[in-house]
Amino acid sequence: MQPFALLFLAGLAAAQVAPYGQCGGTGYTGSTSCEAGWVCQYQSDWYSQCVTGIATTTRTTLTTKSSSTTTSTSTSLSKSTSSSTYTTSTSASSTAFSTTNGLNFTIDGETSYYAGSNSYWIGFLTDDDDVDLVLDHMNESGLRILRVWGFNDVNSVPSSGTVYYQLLVDGTATINTGADGLQRLDYVVASAEKRNVKLIINFVNNWSDYGGMAAYVTAFGGTQTSWYTNDDAQSAYRNYIAAVVARYLDSPAIFAWELANEPRCNGCDTSVIYNWVKSTSAYIKSLDSKHMVCIGDEGFGLDVESDGSYPYTISEGLNFTENLAIDTIDFGTLHLYPDSWGTTYAWGDGWITAHGAACAAAEKPCLLEEYGVTSNHCSVEAPWQKTALDTIGIAADLFWQYGDSLSTGESPNDGNTVYYDTSDFTCLVTDHVAAIG
Ligand SMILES: *[C@@H]1O[C@H](CO)[C@@H](O)[C@H](O)[C@H]1NC(C)=O
Ligand SMILES: *[C@@H]1O[C@H](CO)[C@@H](O)[C@H](O)[C@H]1NC(C)=O
Ligand SMILES: *[C@@H]1O[C@H](CO)[C@@H](O)[C@H](O)[C@H]1NC(C)=O
Ligand SMILES: *[C@@H]1O[C@H](CO)[C@@H](O)[C@H](O)[C@H]1NC(C)=O
């Protein structure tokens, strides 16, 4: 979806470093003490981080080269020689990493179908209590997976108090690790960790909301379709991925890393996105072998059970089957928006079962990670949920999008929002979770 932008006001005063925040490293001048219960752990000469103290395994060594003043930093990465000793736990444990298990997902040691939601905005909130409120309500409702925007790209620094994660300007990229930057995402991860909610974090938007590929194009040239092969844009994108992955390398709250929101390359050969998925997912696995990786695509380009309608075609430059076969992609993703795609609501059931069949053939689970309508939520979306639950190969679904009452008022409503504690919520969350059992 393409939500509208909102401004959020900041109000942070951190004496001690919050969970996952930076607490040391060359050139770092901030506080070196972590919040109670967290310890400052050396990661590399230029970066120490507040962690929970859970045993860590594979380490990524980051070496900073150059950097003249404040704008440009180029980072190169190499995997350390110490190999991972982590093995997937089969018993329930809040420290276990989420995995696939055949055509299902395993979360905290439990293999089941899972329900979840999306809130692109939670990492842009500036009030910790609002973040906690949303994650408390999700946990209590039985929503176990939350997909959030892990990007927020700008081409100029926004007004004070507005959160942004990366500034892209004149060929340079500067990651904002400040209190109005990635520290807001840090808080979401730490809060989710305490509440049994697992996060899907993505790294760039196809759409221009919160910057997206268009923001890279503004800074590095080219076009949206050449973004996938533009060396400067890809180098900045990878540096950004490395910075985010390093912050939550050991967090069991990360369900999966996601390459992009709805990547498309209209009219391109499918090899363009295929090659980008293959190389980027391999890159993420080289940084982090413990967390899953997915694409975040809409599920376009499918022969299986195709009726020849637009979403089944490869016109947006994606071949679902080919991309899912890439070995560094753990599971498939699909979205469902008949209103935008010129199909009927009933058509959605076939879209779900067709993907289930393709995912079963690929021997990987698939996630119906966005679906929504602007009215009649219950009568339109509940049948899709039932189809997803009944379809082998579809392992979880996340409705678009979660809504709640925050200190600033109601959370963003793009028309598709389903608010906590409403009759639509009872139907799409309470009843659905009960049906999962
Ligand atoms: C999560 O929700 C369950 C079920 O309502 C509750 O028992 C548990 O205390 C909650 N966990 C946290 C950390 O709030
Ligand atoms: C997203 O993808 C579509 C299809 O390639 C394209 O038309 C659109 O411009 C993209 N969005 C942006 C912001 O570039
Ligand atoms: C996608 O790729 C597969 C494998 O190469 C091919 O069999 C299939 O026809 C392609 N799908 C579409 C929709 O072109
Ligand atoms: C995995 O999911 C399928 C349905 O998709 C179900 O039949 C099977 O029992 C599940 N396996 C486990 C271990 O839960």
PDB file of N, CA and C in Angstrom, residues 145-188:
ATOM      1  N   ILE A 145       2.877 -11.809  14.296  1.00  0.00           N
ATOM      2  CA  ILE A 145       3.846 -11.259  13.336  1.00  0.00           C
ATOM      3  C   ILE A 145       3.412  -9.844  12.963  1.00  0.00           C
ATOM      4  N   LEU A 146       4.338  -8.901  13.035  1.00  0.00           N
ATOM      5  CA  LEU A 146       4.051  -7.521  12.640  1.00  0.00           C
ATOM      6  C   LEU A 146       5.078  -7.079  11.602  1.00  0.00           C
ATOM      7  N   ARG A 147       4.570  -6.606  10.473  1.00  0.00           N
ATOM      8  CA  ARG A 147       5.466  -6.112   9.411  1.00  0.00           C
ATOM      9  C   ARG A 147       5.540  -4.595   9.509  1.00  0.00           C
ATOM     10  N   VAL A 148       6.741  -4.078   9.562  1.00  0.00           N
ATOM     11  CA  VAL A 148       6.958  -2.632   9.756  1.00  0.00           C
ATOM     12  C   VAL A 148       7.922  -2.098   8.704  1.00  0.00           C
ATOM     13  N   TRP A 149       7.873  -0.809   8.466  1.00  0.00           N
ATOM     14  CA  TRP A 149       8.849  -0.204   7.542  1.00  0.00           C
ATOM     15  C   TRP A 149      10.198  -0.054   8.263  1.00  0.00           C
ATOM     16  N   GLY A 150      11.200  -0.658   7.676  1.00  0.00           N
ATOM     17  CA  GLY A 150      12.559  -0.537   8.231  1.00  0.00           C
ATOM     18  C   GLY A 150      13.345   0.513   7.465  1.00  0.00           C
ATOM     19  N   PHE A 151      12.630   1.287   6.640  1.00  0.00           N
ATOM     20  CA  PHE A 151      13.263   2.369   5.869  1.00  0.00           C
ATOM     21  C   PHE A 151      12.492   3.645   6.136  1.00  0.00           C
ATOM     22  N   ASN A 152      13.136   4.758   5.963  1.00  0.00           N
ATOM     23  CA  ASN A 152      12.480   6.071   5.986  1.00  0.00           C
ATOM     24  C   ASN A 152      13.506   7.014   5.384  1.00  0.00           C
ATOM     25  N   ASP A 153      13.512   7.074   4.050  1.00  0.00           N
ATOM     26  CA  ASP A 153      14.536   7.807   3.305  1.00  0.00           C
ATOM     27  C   ASP A 153      14.059   9.212   2.964  1.00  0.00           C
ATOM     28  N   VAL A 154      14.955  10.160   3.127  1.00  0.00           N
ATOM     29  CA  VAL A 154      14.626  11.554   2.786  1.00  0.00           C
ATOM     30  C   VAL A 154      15.747  12.130   1.911  1.00  0.00           C
ATOM     31  N   ASN A 155      15.417  13.183   1.150  1.00  0.00           N
ATOM     32  CA  ASN A 155      16.423  13.871   0.336  1.00  0.00           C
ATOM     33  C   ASN A 155      16.873  15.181   0.964  1.00  0.00           C
ATOM     34  N   SER A 156      16.174  15.594   2.021  1.00  0.00           N
ATOM     35  CA  SER A 156      16.631  16.749   2.800  1.00  0.00           C
ATOM     36  C   SER A 156      16.171  16.509   4.229  1.00  0.00           C
ATOM     37  N   VAL A 157      16.920  17.060   5.171  1.00  0.00           N
ATOM     38  CA  VAL A 157      16.595  16.819   6.577  1.00  0.00           C
ATOM     39  C   VAL A 157      15.236  17.443   6.887  1.00  0.00           C
ATOM     40  N   PRO A 158      14.300  16.660   7.414  1.00  0.00           N
ATOM     41  CA  PRO A 158      12.971  17.204   7.716  1.00  0.00           C
ATOM     42  C   PRO A 158      13.000  18.106   8.944  1.00  0.00           C
ATOM     43  N   SER A 159      11.884  18.758   9.205  1.00  0.00           N
ATOM     44  CA  SER A 159      11.822  19.654  10.362  1.00  0.00           C
ATOM     45  C   SER A 159      12.081  18.873  11.642  1.00  0.00           C
ATOM     46  N   SER A 160      12.604  19.573  12.614  1.00  0.00           N
ATOM     47  CA  SER A 160      12.985  18.959  13.886  1.00  0.00           C
ATOM     48  C   SER A 160      11.829  18.158  14.474  1.00  0.00           C
ATOM     49  N   GLY A 161      12.144  16.951  14.929  1.00  0.00           N
ATOM     50  CA  GLY A 161      11.116  16.123  15.548  1.00  0.00           C
ATOM     51  C   GLY A 161      10.522  15.102  14.606  1.00  0.00           C
ATOM     52  N   THR A 162      10.783  15.235  13.302  1.00  0.00           N
ATOM     53  CA  THR A 162      10.276  14.245  12.356  1.00  0.00           C
ATOM     54  C   THR A 162      11.315  13.147  12.175  1.00  0.00           C
ATOM     55  N   VAL A 163      10.878  11.923  12.383  1.00  0.00           N
ATOM     56  CA  VAL A 163      11.795  10.789  12.309  1.00  0.00           C
ATOM     57  C   VAL A 163      12.176  10.496  10.860  1.00  0.00           C
ATOM     58  N   TYR A 164      13.458  10.255  10.623  1.00  0.00           N
ATOM     59  CA  TYR A 164      13.913   9.730   9.327  1.00  0.00           C
ATOM     60  C   TYR A 164      15.110   8.832   9.607  1.00  0.00           C
ATOM     61  N   TYR A 165      15.335   7.862   8.728  1.00  0.00           N
ATOM     62  CA  TYR A 165      16.415   6.896   8.967  1.00  0.00           C
ATOM     63  C   TYR A 165      17.644   7.120   8.085  1.00  0.00           C
ATOM     64  N   GLN A 166      17.416   7.675   6.901  1.00  0.00           N
ATOM     65  CA  GLN A 166      18.555   7.838   5.999  1.00  0.00           C
ATOM     66  C   GLN A 166      18.361   9.079   5.132  1.00  0.00           C
ATOM     67  N   LEU A 167      19.444   9.866   5.032  1.00  0.00           N
ATOM     68  CA  LEU A 167      19.446  11.059   4.187  1.00  0.00           C
ATOM     69  C   LEU A 167      20.216  10.742   2.910  1.00  0.00           C
ATOM     70  N   LEU A 168      19.558  10.920   1.773  1.00  0.00           N
ATOM     71  CA  LEU A 168      20.179  10.646   0.475  1.00  0.00           C
ATOM     72  C   LEU A 168      20.243  11.960  -0.287  1.00  0.00           C
ATOM     73  N   VAL A 169      21.464  12.449  -0.514  1.00  0.00           N
ATOM     74  CA  VAL A 169      21.574  13.729  -1.199  1.00  0.00           C
ATOM     75  C   VAL A 169      22.891  13.831  -1.966  1.00  0.00           C
ATOM     76  N   ASP A 170      22.825  14.305  -3.197  1.00  0.00           N
ATOM     77  CA  ASP A 170      24.015  14.550  -4.023  1.00  0.00           C
ATOM     78  C   ASP A 170      24.996  13.382  -4.037  1.00  0.00           C
ATOM     79  N   GLY A 171      24.521  12.190  -4.223  1.00  0.00           N
ATOM     80  CA  GLY A 171      25.414  11.042  -4.351  1.00  0.00           C
ATOM     81  C   GLY A 171      25.955  10.492  -3.046  1.00  0.00           C
ATOM     82  N   THR A 172      25.458  10.999  -1.923  1.00  0.00           N
ATOM     83  CA  THR A 172      25.916  10.450  -0.643  1.00  0.00           C
ATOM     84  C   THR A 172      24.729   9.980   0.199  1.00  0.00           C
ATOM     85  N   ALA A 173      25.021   9.006   1.052  1.00  0.00           N
ATOM     86  CA  ALA A 173      24.001   8.467   1.950  1.00  0.00           C
ATOM     87  C   ALA A 173      24.494   8.600   3.379  1.00  0.00           C
ATOM     88  N   THR A 174      23.674   9.154   4.246  1.00  0.00           N
ATOM     89  CA  THR A 174      24.023   9.287   5.658  1.00  0.00           C
ATOM     90  C   THR A 174      22.926   8.640   6.490  1.00  0.00           C
ATOM     91  N   ILE A 175      23.309   7.617   7.234  1.00  0.00           N
ATOM     92  CA  ILE A 175      22.327   6.903   8.054  1.00  0.00           C
ATOM     93  C   ILE A 175      22.139   7.652   9.369  1.00  0.00           C
ATOM     94  N   ASN A 176      20.894   7.871   9.740  1.00  0.00           N
ATOM     95  CA  ASN A 176      20.575   8.603  10.971  1.00  0.00           C
ATOM     96  C   ASN A 176      20.398   7.607  12.113  1.00  0.00           C
ATOM     97  N   THR A 177      21.438   7.504  12.954  1.00  0.00           N
ATOM     98  CA  THR A 177      21.357   6.592  14.097  1.00  0.00           C
ATOM     99  C   THR A 177      20.960   7.343  15.368  1.00  0.00           C
ATOM    100  N   GLY A 178      20.505   8.566  15.210  1.00  0.00           N
ATOM    101  CA  GLY A 178      20.157   9.401  16.358  1.00  0.00           C
ATOM    102  C   GLY A 178      18.817   9.069  16.980  1.00  0.00           C
ATOM    103  N   ALA A 179      18.444   9.909  17.958  1.00  0.00           N
ATOM    104  CA  ALA A 179      17.174   9.707  18.685  1.00  0.00           C
ATOM    105  C   ALA A 179      15.973   9.878  17.766  1.00  0.00           C
ATOM    106  N   ASP A 180      16.126  10.641  16.674  1.00  0.00           N
ATOM    107  CA  ASP A 180      15.038  10.781  15.701  1.00  0.00           C
ATOM    108  C   ASP A 180      15.293   9.897  14.479  1.00  0.00           C
ATOM    109  N   GLY A 181      16.166   8.905  14.656  1.00  0.00           N
ATOM    110  CA  GLY A 181      16.498   7.995  13.561  1.00  0.00           C
ATOM    111  C   GLY A 181      16.292   6.553  13.974  1.00  0.00           C
ATOM    112  N   LEU A 182      17.289   5.714  13.710  1.00  0.00           N
ATOM    113  CA  LEU A 182      17.118   4.278  13.946  1.00  0.00           C
ATOM    114  C   LEU A 182      16.881   3.913  15.408  1.00  0.00           C
ATOM    115  N   GLN A 183      17.130   4.836  16.318  1.00  0.00           N
ATOM    116  CA  GLN A 183      16.825   4.527  17.725  1.00  0.00           C
ATOM    117  C   GLN A 183      15.324   4.301  17.935  1.00  0.00           C
ATOM    118  N   ARG A 184      14.512   4.874  17.054  1.00  0.00           N
ATOM    119  CA  ARG A 184      13.068   4.626  17.150  1.00  0.00           C
ATOM    120  C   ARG A 184      12.737   3.181  16.745  1.00  0.00           C
ATOM    121  N   LEU A 185      13.443   2.688  15.745  1.00  0.00           N
ATOM    122  CA  LEU A 185      13.244   1.291  15.347  1.00  0.00           C
ATOM    123  C   LEU A 185      13.808   0.364  16.431  1.00  0.00           C
ATOM    124  N   ASP A 186      14.914   0.790  17.041  1.00  0.00           N
ATOM    125  CA  ASP A 186      15.483   0.016  18.154  1.00  0.00           C
ATOM    126  C   ASP A 186      14.424  -0.220  19.228  1.00  0.00           C
ATOM    127  N   TYR A 187      13.673   0.837  19.515  1.00  0.00           N
ATOM    128  CA  TYR A 187      12.683   0.700  20.580  1.00  0.00           C
ATOM    129  C   TYR A 187      11.593  -0.295  20.199  1.00  0.00           C
ATOM    130  N   VAL A 188      11.200  -0.283  18.943  1.00  0.00           N
ATOM    131  CA  VAL A 188      10.170  -1.226  18.476  1.00  0.00           C
ATOM    132  C   VAL A 188      10.672  -2.664  18.641  1.00  0.00           C
TER     133      VAL A 188
END
